[in-house]
Amino acid sequence: MKKIFTSSIGKKLVMGFTGVFLISFLIVHCYINALVFLPNGIEKYLAAGHFMGTNFIVRTMEVGLMAGIILHIVQGLMLTVQNRSKRPVAYNVAPGNKSSKWYSRSMGLLGTLILLFLVLHLTHFWMPNRYEQHFGTGHEINLYEKMELVFQNPWIVLVYVLGCISLAWHLIHGFWSAFQTLGLYTPKYAALIKGIGMAFSIIVPLIFIAMPVAFHFGWLPPSSSYVPAH
Ligand code: HEM
């Protein structure tokens, strides 16, 4: 059991499993964000946010999500350090060599950029909301209104855009790498998995980017235009 967290292949397996779990989280998060672009988007988004923020099962899963993120980061860092220390003298190859793609060699750097984005992101929305709820399942803040406010700042929008671009690069490598580690990347389905991975890694970050950009340029209805039914 100890070997799962200490051996190289064990660490890769943990990266694969947590990676697939985090990808499933991204699908749900992206779907909920995309609701703002639909007719009656504010209502739909707030209803979904209310469900996610107050449902006991979802909130319990949140603990697993945070643990998954931390495990993915810690194991990723250890894997990078371990791979480097195996060879005290760095490989004498020019950057940009043909043996591996740039994004595959930069998982550590891209992961760090995403981590910085994530810390900022959680302090914008997640922390104030949980604080308002007294870390329970009580009344939440109006997240639509909060996003409208936060994304007025062009620098914050820029950080979000860069964070999502880093996420795209990270996913392009991570998606098929997770399939490979978990033994699901068979020659028969290689092209299909690569295609789905590439489409996912581009479409999902683009949808994420659309949200802060649309708020910033006023392409979304203002929160003041929404009057709750009751
Ligand atoms: C760029 C557009 C994005 C917007 C507008 C956005 C918006 C939000 C909002 C409003 C919340 C608060 C939910 C709550 O109170 O529970 C949230 C939570 C969260 N977001 Fe994002 N998000 C974006 C992108 C991302 C990306 C790219 C990631 C991951 C790489 C991410 C990871 C998270 C995490 C981990 C949480 C906490 C989830 C939880 O409540 O358990 N977000 N996001």
Coordinates of N, CA and C and ligand atoms in Angstrom, one line a residue:
M1 N 0.8 -1.2 0.0 CA 0.0 0.0 0.0 C 0.9 1.3 0.0
K2 N 2.0 1.2 0.8 CA 2.9 2.3 1.0 C 3.5 2.7 -0.4
K3 N 3.7 1.6 -1.2 CA 4.4 1.7 -2.5 C 3.5 2.6 -3.5
I4 N 2.2 2.6 -3.3 CA 1.3 3.3 -4.2 C 1.7 4.8 -4.2
F5 N 2.1 5.3 -3.0 CA 2.5 6.7 -2.8 C 4.0 7.0 -3.0
T6 N 4.8 5.9 -2.9 CA 6.2 6.1 -2.9 C 6.9 5.7 -4.2
S7 N 6.4 4.6 -4.9 CA 7.1 4.2 -6.1 C 6.7 5.1 -7.3
S8 N 7.5 5.1 -8.3 CA 7.2 5.9 -9.5 C 5.9 5.6 -10.1
I9 N 5.7 4.3 -10.4 CA 4.5 3.9 -11.1 C 3.2 4.1 -10.2
G10 N 3.4 3.9 -8.8 CA 2.4 4.2 -7.9 C 2.0 5.7 -8.0
K11 N 2.9 6.5 -8.0 CA 2.7 8.0 -8.1 C 1.9 8.3 -9.4
K12 N 2.4 7.7 -10.5 CA 1.7 7.9 -11.8 C 0.3 7.5 -11.7
L13 N 0.0 6.3 -11.0 CA -1.3 5.8 -10.9 C -2.2 6.8 -10.1
V14 N -1.7 7.3 -9.0 CA -2.4 8.3 -8.2 C -2.7 9.6 -9.1
M15 N -1.7 10.0 -9.9 CA -1.9 11.1 -10.8 C -3.0 10.8 -11.8
G16 N -3.0 9.6 -12.3 CA -4.0 9.2 -13.3 C -5.4 9.2 -12.7
F17 N -5.6 8.6 -11.5 CA -6.9 8.5 -10.9 C -7.4 9.9 -10.5
T18 N -6.5 10.7 -9.8 CA -7.0 12.0 -9.4 C -7.2 12.9 -10.6
G19 N -6.4 12.7 -11.7 CA -6.6 13.5 -12.9 C -8.0 13.2 -13.5
V20 N -8.4 12.0 -13.6 CA -9.7 11.6 -14.2 C -10.8 12.2 -13.3
F21 N -10.6 12.1 -12.0 CA -11.6 12.7 -11.1 C -11.7 14.2 -11.3
L22 N -10.5 14.9 -11.4 CA -10.6 16.3 -11.6 C -11.2 16.7 -12.9
I23 N -10.9 15.9 -13.9 CA -11.5 16.1 -15.3 C -13.1 16.1 -15.1
S24 N -13.6 15.1 -14.4 CA -15.0 15.0 -14.2 C -15.6 16.2 -13.5
F25 N -14.8 16.7 -12.5 CA -15.2 18.0 -11.8 C -15.3 19.2 -12.8
L26 N -14.3 19.2 -13.7 CA -14.2 20.3 -14.7 C -15.5 20.3 -15.6
I27 N -15.9 19.1 -15.9 CA -17.1 19.0 -16.8 C -18.3 19.6 -16.1
V28 N -18.5 19.3 -14.8 CA -19.7 19.8 -14.1 C -19.5 21.3 -13.9
H29 N -18.3 21.8 -13.5 CA -18.1 23.2 -13.3 C -18.3 24.0 -14.6
C30 N -17.8 23.5 -15.7 CA -17.9 24.1 -17.0 C -19.4 24.2 -17.4
Y31 N -20.1 23.1 -17.2 CA -21.6 23.0 -17.6 C -22.3 24.1 -16.8
I32 N -22.1 24.2 -15.5 CA -22.8 25.2 -14.7 C -22.5 26.6 -15.1
N33 N -21.2 26.9 -15.4 CA -20.8 28.2 -15.9 C -21.5 28.5 -17.2
A34 N -21.6 27.5 -18.1 CA -22.1 27.8 -19.4 C -23.6 28.2 -19.4
L35 N -24.3 27.9 -18.2 CA -25.7 28.2 -18.1 C -26.0 29.7 -18.3
V36 N -25.0 30.5 -17.9 CA -25.2 32.0 -18.0 C -25.5 32.4 -19.4
F37 N -25.0 31.6 -20.4 CA -25.2 32.0 -21.8 C -26.5 31.6 -22.4
L38 N -27.3 30.9 -21.6 CA -28.6 30.4 -22.1 C -29.7 31.4 -21.8
P39 N -30.9 31.3 -22.5 CA -31.9 32.2 -22.1 C -32.3 32.0 -20.6
N40 N -32.7 33.1 -19.9 CA -32.9 33.0 -18.5 C -31.6 32.5 -17.7
G41 N -30.5 32.9 -18.3 CA -29.2 32.3 -17.7 C -29.0 32.6 -16.3
I42 N -29.3 33.8 -15.8 CA -29.1 34.2 -14.4 C -29.8 33.2 -13.5
E43 N -31.1 33.0 -13.8 CA -32.0 32.1 -13.0 C -31.4 30.7 -13.0
K44 N -31.0 30.2 -14.2 CA -30.5 28.8 -14.3 C -29.2 28.7 -13.5
Y45 N -28.3 29.7 -13.7 CA -27.0 29.6 -13.0 C -27.2 29.6 -11.5
L46 N -28.0 30.6 -11.0 CA -28.2 30.7 -9.6 C -28.9 29.4 -9.0
A47 N -29.8 28.8 -9.7 CA -30.5 27.6 -9.3 C -29.5 26.5 -9.1
A48 N -28.6 26.3 -10.2 CA -27.6 25.3 -10.1 C -26.6 25.5 -9.0
G49 N -26.2 26.8 -8.8 CA -25.2 27.2 -7.8 C -25.8 26.9 -6.4
H50 N -27.1 27.2 -6.3 CA -27.8 27.0 -5.0 C -27.8 25.5 -4.7
F51 N -28.1 24.6 -5.7 CA -28.1 23.2 -5.5 C -26.8 22.7 -5.0
M52 N -25.7 23.1 -5.8 CA -24.4 22.7 -5.5 C -23.9 23.2 -4.1
G53 N -24.3 24.4 -3.8 CA -23.8 25.0 -2.5 C -24.5 24.5 -1.3
T54 N -25.7 24.0 -1.4 CA -26.5 23.6 -0.2 C -26.8 22.1 -0.1
N55 N -26.6 21.4 -1.2 CA -26.9 19.9 -1.1 C -25.8 19.2 -0.3
F56 N -26.3 18.5 0.7 CA -25.4 17.8 1.7 C -24.4 16.9 1.0
I57 N -24.9 16.1 0.0 CA -24.0 15.1 -0.6 C -22.9 15.8 -1.5
V58 N -23.4 16.8 -2.2 CA -22.4 17.6 -3.0 C -21.3 18.2 -2.1
R59 N -21.8 18.8 -1.0 CA -20.8 19.5 -0.1 C -19.9 18.5 0.6
T60 N -20.4 17.2 0.8 CA -19.5 16.2 1.3 C -18.4 15.8 0.3
M61 N -18.9 15.7 -1.0 CA -17.9 15.4 -2.1 C -16.9 16.5 -2.3
E62 N -17.2 17.7 -1.8 CA -16.3 18.8 -1.9 C -15.0 18.5 -1.2
V63 N -15.1 17.8 0.0 CA -14.0 17.4 0.8 C -13.1 16.5 -0.1
G64 N -13.7 15.6 -0.8 CA -13.0 14.7 -1.7 C -12.3 15.4 -2.8
L65 N -13.0 16.5 -3.3 CA -12.4 17.3 -4.4 C -11.1 18.0 -3.9
M66 N -11.2 18.6 -2.8 CA -10.1 19.3 -2.2 C -8.9 18.4 -2.0
A67 N -9.2 17.2 -1.4 CA -8.2 16.2 -1.1 C -7.6 15.7 -2.5
G68 N -8.4 15.5 -3.5 CA -8.0 15.1 -4.8 C -7.0 16.1 -5.4
I69 N -7.4 17.4 -5.3 CA -6.5 18.5 -5.8 C -5.1 18.5 -5.1
I70 N -5.2 18.4 -3.8 CA -3.9 18.4 -3.0 C -3.1 17.2 -3.3
L71 N -3.7 16.0 -3.4 CA -3.0 14.8 -3.7 C -2.3 14.9 -5.1
H72 N -3.1 15.4 -6.1 CA -2.6 15.5 -7.5 C -1.4 16.4 -7.5
I73 N -1.4 17.5 -6.7 CA -0.3 18.5 -6.7 C 0.9 17.9 -6.0
V74 N 0.7 17.3 -4.8 CA 1.8 16.8 -4.1 C 2.5 15.6 -4.8
Q75 N 1.7 14.7 -5.4 CA 2.3 13.6 -6.1 C 3.0 14.1 -7.4
G76 N 2.4 15.1 -8.0 CA 3.0 15.6 -9.2 C 4.4 16.3 -8.9
L77 N 4.4 17.0 -7.8 CA 5.7 17.7 -7.4 C 6.7 16.6 -7.1
M78 N 6.3 15.6 -6.4 CA 7.3 14.5 -6.0 C 7.8 13.8 -7.2
L79 N 6.9 13.5 -8.1 CA 7.3 12.8 -9.4 C 8.3 13.7 -10.2
T80 N 8.1 15.0 -10.2 CA 9.0 15.9 -10.9 C 10.4 15.8 -10.2
V81 N 10.4 16.0 -8.9 CA 11.6 16.0 -8.1 C 12.4 14.7 -8.3
Q82 N 11.6 13.6 -8.2 CA 12.2 12.2 -8.3 C 12.8 12.0 -9.6
N83 N 12.1 12.4 -10.7 CA 12.6 12.2 -12.0 C 13.9 13.0 -12.2
R84 N 14.0 14.2 -11.7 CA 15.2 15.0 -11.8 C 16.3 14.4 -11.0
S85 N 16.1 14.0 -9.8 CA 17.2 13.5 -8.9 C 17.7 12.2 -9.3
K86 N 16.9 11.4 -10.2 CA 17.4 10.1 -10.7 C 18.7 10.4 -11.5
R87 N 18.8 11.6 -12.1 CA 19.9 11.9 -13.0 C 20.5 13.2 -12.5
P88 N 21.6 13.1 -11.7 CA 22.2 14.4 -11.2 C 22.6 15.4 -12.3
V89 N 23.0 14.8 -13.4 CA 23.4 15.8 -14.5 C 22.2 15.8 -15.5
A90 N 21.8 17.0 -15.8 CA 20.6 17.1 -16.7 C 21.0 16.6 -18.1
Y91 N 20.0 16.1 -18.8 CA 20.2 15.6 -20.1 C 20.7 16.8 -21.0
N92 N 21.7 16.4 -21.8 CA 22.3 17.5 -22.6 C 21.6 17.6 -24.0
V93 N 20.3 18.1 -23.8 CA 19.6 18.3 -25.1 C 19.1 19.7 -25.1
A94 N 19.0 20.2 -26.3 CA 18.5 21.6 -26.5 C 17.0 21.6 -26.2
P95 N 16.5 22.7 -25.6 CA 15.1 22.8 -25.4 C 14.4 22.8 -26.7
G96 N 13.2 22.2 -26.7 CA 12.5 22.1 -28.0 C 12.9 20.9 -28.8
N97 N 13.6 19.9 -28.2 CA 13.9 18.7 -28.9 C 12.7 18.0 -29.4
K98 N 12.9 17.1 -30.3 CA 11.8 16.4 -31.0 C 11.3 15.2 -30.1
S99 N 12.1 14.8 -29.1 CA 11.7 13.5 -28.4 C 10.4 13.7 -27.6
S100 N 10.1 14.8 -27.0 CA 8.9 15.0 -26.3 C 8.3 16.4 -26.6
K101 N 7.0 16.5 -26.5 CA 6.4 17.8 -26.8 C 6.6 18.8 -25.7
W102 N 6.6 20.1 -26.0 CA 6.9 21.1 -25.0 C 5.9 21.0 -23.8
Y103 N 4.6 20.8 -24.0 CA 3.7 20.7 -22.9 C 3.9 19.5 -22.0
S104 N 4.5 18.4 -22.6 CA 4.7 17.3 -21.8 C 5.9 17.5 -20.9
R105 N 6.9 18.3 -21.3 CA 8.0 18.6 -20.5 C 7.7 19.7 -19.5
S106 N 6.6 20.4 -19.6 CA 6.3 21.5 -18.8 C 5.2 21.3 -17.8
M107 N 4.9 20.1 -17.6 CA 3.7 19.8 -16.7 C 3.9 20.5 -15.3
G108 N 5.2 20.5 -14.8 CA 5.4 21.1 -13.5 C 5.2 22.6 -13.5
L109 N 5.7 23.3 -14.6 CA 5.5 24.7 -14.7 C 4.1 25.1 -14.9
L110 N 3.4 24.4 -15.8 CA 2.0 24.7 -16.1 C 1.1 24.4 -14.9
G111 N 1.5 23.3 -14.2 CA 0.7 23.0 -13.0 C 0.9 24.1 -11.9
T112 N 2.1 24.7 -11.8 CA 2.3 25.7 -10.8 C 1.5 27.0 -11.2
L113 N 1.4 27.3 -12.5 CA 0.6 28.5 -12.9 C -0.8 28.2 -12.6
I114 N -1.3 27.0 -12.8 CA -2.7 26.7 -12.5 C -3.0 26.8 -11.0
L115 N -2.0 26.4 -10.2 CA -2.1 26.4 -8.8 C -2.2 27.9 -8.3
L116 N -1.4 28.8 -8.9 CA -1.5 30.2 -8.5 C -2.9 30.8 -8.9
F117 N -3.4 30.4 -10.1 CA -4.7 30.8 -10.5 C -5.8 30.3 -9.6
L118 N -5.6 29.0 -9.2 CA -6.6 28.4 -8.3 C -6.7 29.0 -6.9
V119 N -5.5 29.4 -6.4 CA -5.5 30.0 -5.0 C -6.3 31.4 -5.1
L120 N -6.0 32.2 -6.2 CA -6.7 33.4 -6.4 C -8.2 33.2 -6.6
H121 N -8.5 32.2 -7.4 CA -9.8 31.9 -7.8 C -10.7 31.5 -6.5
L122 N -10.1 30.7 -5.7 CA -10.8 30.2 -4.5 C -11.0 31.4 -3.5
T123 N -10.1 32.3 -3.5 CA -10.3 33.5 -2.6 C -11.3 34.4 -3.1
H124 N -11.6 34.4 -4.4 CA -12.6 35.2 -5.0 C -14.0 34.8 -4.7
F125 N -14.2 33.5 -4.9 CA -15.6 33.0 -4.8 C -15.9 31.9 -3.7
W126 N -15.0 30.9 -3.7 CA -15.3 29.8 -2.8 C -15.2 30.2 -1.3
M127 N -14.1 30.9 -0.9 CA -13.9 31.3 0.5 C -15.0 32.3 1.0
P128 N -15.3 33.4 0.2 CA -16.4 34.3 0.8 C -17.7 33.6 0.9
N129 N -18.0 32.6 -0.1 CA -19.3 31.9 0.0 C -19.4 31.0 1.2
R130 N -18.3 30.3 1.4 CA -18.3 29.3 2.5 C -18.3 30.1 3.8
Y131 N -17.7 31.2 3.9 CA -17.7 32.1 5.1 C -19.1 32.6 5.4
E132 N -19.8 33.0 4.3 CA -21.2 33.5 4.4 C -22.0 32.3 5.0
Q133 N -21.7 31.1 4.5 CA -22.5 30.0 5.0 C -22.1 29.4 6.3
H134 N -21.1 30.1 6.9 CA -20.5 29.6 8.2 C -20.0 28.1 8.0
F135 N -19.5 27.9 6.9 CA -18.9 26.6 6.5 C -19.9 25.4 6.7
G136 N -21.2 25.8 6.6 CA -22.2 24.7 6.6 C -22.9 24.7 5.3
T137 N -24.2 24.5 5.3 CA -25.0 24.5 4.1 C -26.0 25.6 4.1
G138 N -25.8 26.7 4.8 CA -26.7 27.8 4.9 C -26.8 28.6 3.7
H139 N -27.4 29.8 3.9 CA -27.6 30.8 2.8 C -26.3 31.2 2.1
E140 N -26.3 31.2 0.7 CA -25.1 31.6 0.0 C -25.2 33.0 -0.5
I141 N -24.0 33.5 -1.0 CA -24.0 34.8 -1.6 C -24.5 34.7 -3.0
N142 N -24.9 35.9 -3.7 CA -25.3 35.8 -5.0 C -24.0 35.8 -5.9
L143 N -23.7 34.6 -6.4 CA -22.4 34.4 -7.1 C -22.4 35.1 -8.5
Y144 N -23.6 35.3 -9.1 CA -23.6 36.0 -10.4 C -23.2 37.5 -10.2
E145 N -23.8 38.1 -9.1 CA -23.5 39.4 -8.8 C -22.0 39.6 -8.4
K146 N -21.5 38.6 -7.7 CA -20.1 38.6 -7.3 C -19.1 38.5 -8.5
M147 N -19.5 37.6 -9.4 CA -18.6 37.5 -10.6 C -18.6 38.8 -11.5
E148 N -19.8 39.4 -11.6 CA -20.0 40.7 -12.3 C -19.0 41.7 -11.7
L149 N -18.9 41.7 -10.4 CA -18.1 42.7 -9.7 C -16.6 42.4 -9.9
V150 N -16.2 41.1 -9.6 CA -14.8 40.7 -9.7 C -14.3 40.9 -11.1
F151 N -15.0 40.6 -12.1 CA -14.5 40.6 -13.5 C -14.6 42.0 -14.1
Q152 N -14.9 43.0 -13.3 CA -14.8 44.4 -13.8 C -13.3 44.8 -13.9
N153 N -12.5 44.1 -13.1 CA -11.0 44.4 -13.1 C -10.3 43.7 -14.2
P154 N -9.7 44.5 -15.2 CA -9.1 43.8 -16.4 C -7.9 42.9 -16.0
W155 N -7.2 43.2 -14.9 CA -6.0 42.4 -14.5 C -6.5 41.0 -14.1
I156 N -7.6 41.0 -13.3 CA -8.1 39.7 -12.9 C -8.6 38.9 -14.1
V157 N -9.2 39.6 -15.0 CA -9.7 38.9 -16.2 C -8.5 38.3 -17.0
L158 N -7.4 39.0 -17.0 CA -6.2 38.6 -17.7 C -5.6 37.3 -17.0
V159 N -5.6 37.4 -15.6 CA -5.1 36.2 -14.9 C -5.9 35.0 -15.1
Y160 N -7.3 35.2 -15.2 CA -8.2 34.0 -15.5 C -7.9 33.5 -16.9
V161 N -7.7 34.4 -17.8 CA -7.5 33.9 -19.2 C -6.2 33.1 -19.3
L162 N -5.1 33.7 -18.6 CA -3.8 32.9 -18.6 C -3.9 31.6 -17.9
G163 N -4.7 31.6 -16.8 CA -4.9 30.4 -16.0 C -5.6 29.3 -16.9
C164 N -6.6 29.8 -17.6 CA -7.3 28.8 -18.5 C -6.5 28.3 -19.7
I165 N -5.6 29.2 -20.2 CA -4.7 28.7 -21.3 C -3.7 27.7 -20.7
S166 N -3.2 28.0 -19.5 CA -2.3 27.0 -18.9 C -3.0 25.7 -18.7
L167 N -4.3 25.8 -18.2 CA -5.1 24.6 -18.0 C -5.2 23.8 -19.3
A168 N -5.4 24.5 -20.5 CA -5.6 23.8 -21.8 C -4.3 23.1 -22.1
W169 N -3.1 23.7 -21.9 CA -1.9 23.0 -22.2 C -1.7 21.8 -21.3
H170 N -2.0 22.0 -20.0 CA -1.8 21.0 -19.0 C -2.7 19.8 -19.4
L171 N -3.9 20.1 -19.8 CA -4.9 19.0 -20.2 C -4.5 18.2 -21.4
I172 N -3.9 19.0 -22.4 CA -3.6 18.3 -23.7 C -2.6 17.2 -23.4
H173 N -1.7 17.4 -22.5 CA -0.8 16.2 -22.2 C -1.5 15.3 -21.2
G174 N -2.1 15.9 -20.1 CA -2.6 15.1 -19.0 C -3.7 14.1 -19.4
F175 N -4.6 14.5 -20.3 CA -5.7 13.7 -20.7 C -5.3 12.3 -21.2
W176 N -4.5 12.3 -22.2 CA -4.1 11.0 -22.7 C -3.1 10.3 -21.9
S177 N -2.3 11.1 -21.1 CA -1.3 10.5 -20.2 C -2.0 9.7 -19.1
A178 N -3.2 10.2 -18.6 CA -3.9 9.5 -17.6 C -4.5 8.2 -18.1
F179 N -5.0 8.3 -19.4 CA -5.5 7.0 -20.0 C -4.4 6.0 -20.2
Q180 N -3.2 6.5 -20.6 CA -2.1 5.6 -20.8 C -1.7 4.9 -19.5
T181 N -1.5 5.7 -18.4 CA -1.1 5.2 -17.1 C -2.2 4.1 -16.6
L182 N -3.4 4.4 -16.8 CA -4.5 3.5 -16.3 C -4.7 2.3 -17.3
G183 N -3.9 2.2 -18.3 CA -4.0 1.1 -19.2 C -5.1 1.1 -20.2
L184 N -5.7 2.3 -20.3 CA -6.9 2.4 -21.2 C -6.6 3.0 -22.6
Y185 N -5.3 3.2 -22.8 CA -4.9 3.8 -24.1 C -4.4 2.7 -25.0
T186 N -5.3 2.0 -25.6 CA -4.9 0.8 -26.4 C -4.7 1.3 -27.9
P187 N -3.9 0.7 -28.6 CA -3.6 1.1 -30.0 C -4.9 1.3 -30.8
K188 N -5.9 0.4 -30.6 CA -7.1 0.5 -31.4 C -7.8 1.8 -31.2
Y189 N -7.8 2.3 -29.9 CA -8.6 3.5 -29.6 C -7.7 4.7 -29.5
A190 N -6.4 4.6 -29.8 CA -5.4 5.7 -29.6 C -5.9 7.0 -30.2
A191 N -6.2 6.9 -31.5 CA -6.6 8.1 -32.3 C -7.8 8.7 -31.7
L192 N -8.8 7.9 -31.3 CA -10.1 8.4 -30.8 C -9.8 9.1 -29.5
I193 N -9.1 8.4 -28.6 CA -8.8 9.1 -27.2 C -8.0 10.4 -27.4
K194 N -7.1 10.4 -28.3 CA -6.3 11.6 -28.6 C -7.2 12.7 -29.1
G195 N -8.1 12.3 -30.0 CA -9.0 13.3 -30.6 C -9.9 13.9 -29.5
I196 N -10.5 13.0 -28.7 CA -11.4 13.5 -27.7 C -10.7 14.3 -26.7
G197 N -9.5 13.9 -26.3 CA -8.6 14.6 -25.3 C -8.3 16.0 -25.8
M198 N -7.9 16.1 -27.1 CA -7.6 17.4 -27.7 C -8.8 18.3 -27.7
A199 N -10.0 17.8 -28.2 CA -11.2 18.6 -28.2 C -11.6 19.1 -26.8
F200 N -11.5 18.2 -25.9 CA -11.9 18.5 -24.5 C -11.0 19.6 -24.0
S201 N -9.6 19.4 -24.2 CA -8.6 20.3 -23.7 C -8.7 21.7 -24.2
I202 N -9.4 21.9 -25.4 CA -9.5 23.2 -26.0 C -10.9 23.8 -25.7
I203 N -11.9 23.0 -25.9 CA -13.3 23.5 -25.7 C -13.6 23.9 -24.3
V204 N -13.2 23.1 -23.3 CA -13.6 23.4 -21.9 C -12.9 24.7 -21.4
P205 N -11.5 24.8 -21.6 CA -10.9 26.1 -21.2 C -11.5 27.3 -22.0
L206 N -11.9 27.1 -23.2 CA -12.5 28.2 -24.0 C -13.9 28.7 -23.4
I207 N -14.7 27.7 -22.9 CA -15.9 28.0 -22.3 C -15.7 28.8 -20.9
F208 N -14.6 28.3 -20.2 CA -14.3 29.0 -19.0 C -13.8 30.4 -19.2
I209 N -13.0 30.6 -20.3 CA -12.5 31.9 -20.6 C -13.7 32.9 -21.0
A210 N -14.7 32.3 -21.7 CA -15.8 33.1 -22.2 C -16.5 33.9 -21.0
M211 N -16.6 33.3 -19.9 CA -17.3 33.8 -18.8 C -16.7 35.1 -18.2
P212 N -15.5 35.2 -17.8 CA -14.9 36.5 -17.3 C -14.9 37.5 -18.4
V213 N -14.6 37.1 -19.6 CA -14.5 38.0 -20.7 C -15.9 38.7 -21.0
A214 N -16.9 37.8 -21.0 CA -18.2 38.3 -21.3 C -18.7 39.2 -20.2
F215 N -18.4 38.9 -18.9 CA -18.8 39.8 -17.8 C -18.1 41.2 -18.0
H216 N -16.8 41.1 -18.3 CA -16.0 42.3 -18.4 C -16.5 43.3 -19.5
F217 N -16.8 42.7 -20.6 CA -17.3 43.6 -21.7 C -18.8 43.8 -21.7
G218 N -19.4 43.4 -20.7 CA -20.9 43.7 -20.5 C -21.7 42.9 -21.5
W219 N -21.3 41.7 -22.0 CA -22.1 41.0 -22.9 C -23.2 40.1 -22.3
L220 N -23.2 40.1 -20.9 CA -24.2 39.3 -20.2 C -25.2 40.2 -19.5
P221 N -26.4 39.8 -19.3 CA -27.4 40.7 -18.7 C -26.9 41.1 -17.3
P222 N -27.1 42.3 -16.9 CA -26.7 42.7 -15.5 C -27.5 42.0 -14.4
S223 N -26.8 41.8 -13.3 CA -27.5 41.1 -12.2 C -28.8 41.9 -11.8
S224 N -28.7 43.2 -12.0 CA -29.9 44.0 -11.5 C -31.1 43.8 -12.4
S225 N -31.0 43.1 -13.6 CA -32.1 42.9 -14.4 C -32.9 41.6 -14.0
Y226 N -32.3 40.9 -13.0 CA -33.0 39.7 -12.6 C -33.8 39.9 -11.3
V227 N -35.1 39.6 -11.4 CA -36.0 39.7 -10.2 C -36.4 38.3 -9.9
P228 N -36.1 37.8 -8.7 CA -36.5 36.4 -8.3 C -38.0 36.3 -8.3
A229 N -38.5 35.1 -8.7 CA -40.0 34.9 -8.8 C -40.8 35.2 -7.5
H230 N -40.2 34.9 -6.3 CA -40.9 35.0 -5.1 C -40.5 36.3 -4.3
Ligands
HEM1 C1 -12.6 31.0 -15.7 C2 -13.8 30.9 -15.3 C3 -14.3 30.4 -14.0 C4 -15.3 31.0 -13.3 C5 -16.1 32.2 -13.7 C6 -15.4 30.2 -12.1 C7 -16.4 30.4 -11.1 C8 -16.5 29.7 -9.9 C9 -17.4 30.1 -8.8 C10 -18.4 31.2 -8.8 C11 -17.1 29.2 -7.8 C12 -17.8 29.2 -6.4 C13 -18.6 28.0 -6.1 C14 -19.0 27.9 -4.7 O1 -19.2 28.8 -4.0 O2 -19.0 26.7 -4.2 C15 -16.1 28.3 -8.2 C16 -15.5 27.3 -7.5 C17 -14.5 26.5 -7.8 N1 -13.8 26.6 -9.0 FE1 -14.1 27.8 -10.6 N2 -14.5 29.1 -12.1 C18 -13.8 29.2 -13.3 C19 -12.8 28.4 -13.7 C20 -12.2 27.4 -12.9 C21 -11.1 26.5 -13.3 C22 -10.5 26.6 -14.7 C23 -10.9 25.7 -12.3 C24 -9.9 24.6 -12.2 C25 -8.7 24.5 -12.8 C26 -11.8 26.0 -11.2 C27 -11.8 25.4 -10.0 C28 -12.7 25.6 -9.0 C29 -12.8 24.9 -7.7 C30 -11.8 23.8 -7.3 C31 -13.9 25.5 -7.0 C32 -14.4 25.1 -5.6 C33 -15.4 24.0 -5.9 C34 -16.3 23.8 -4.7 O3 -17.2 24.6 -4.4 O4 -16.1 22.8 -4.1 N3 -12.6 27.0 -11.6 N4 -15.7 28.7 -9.5

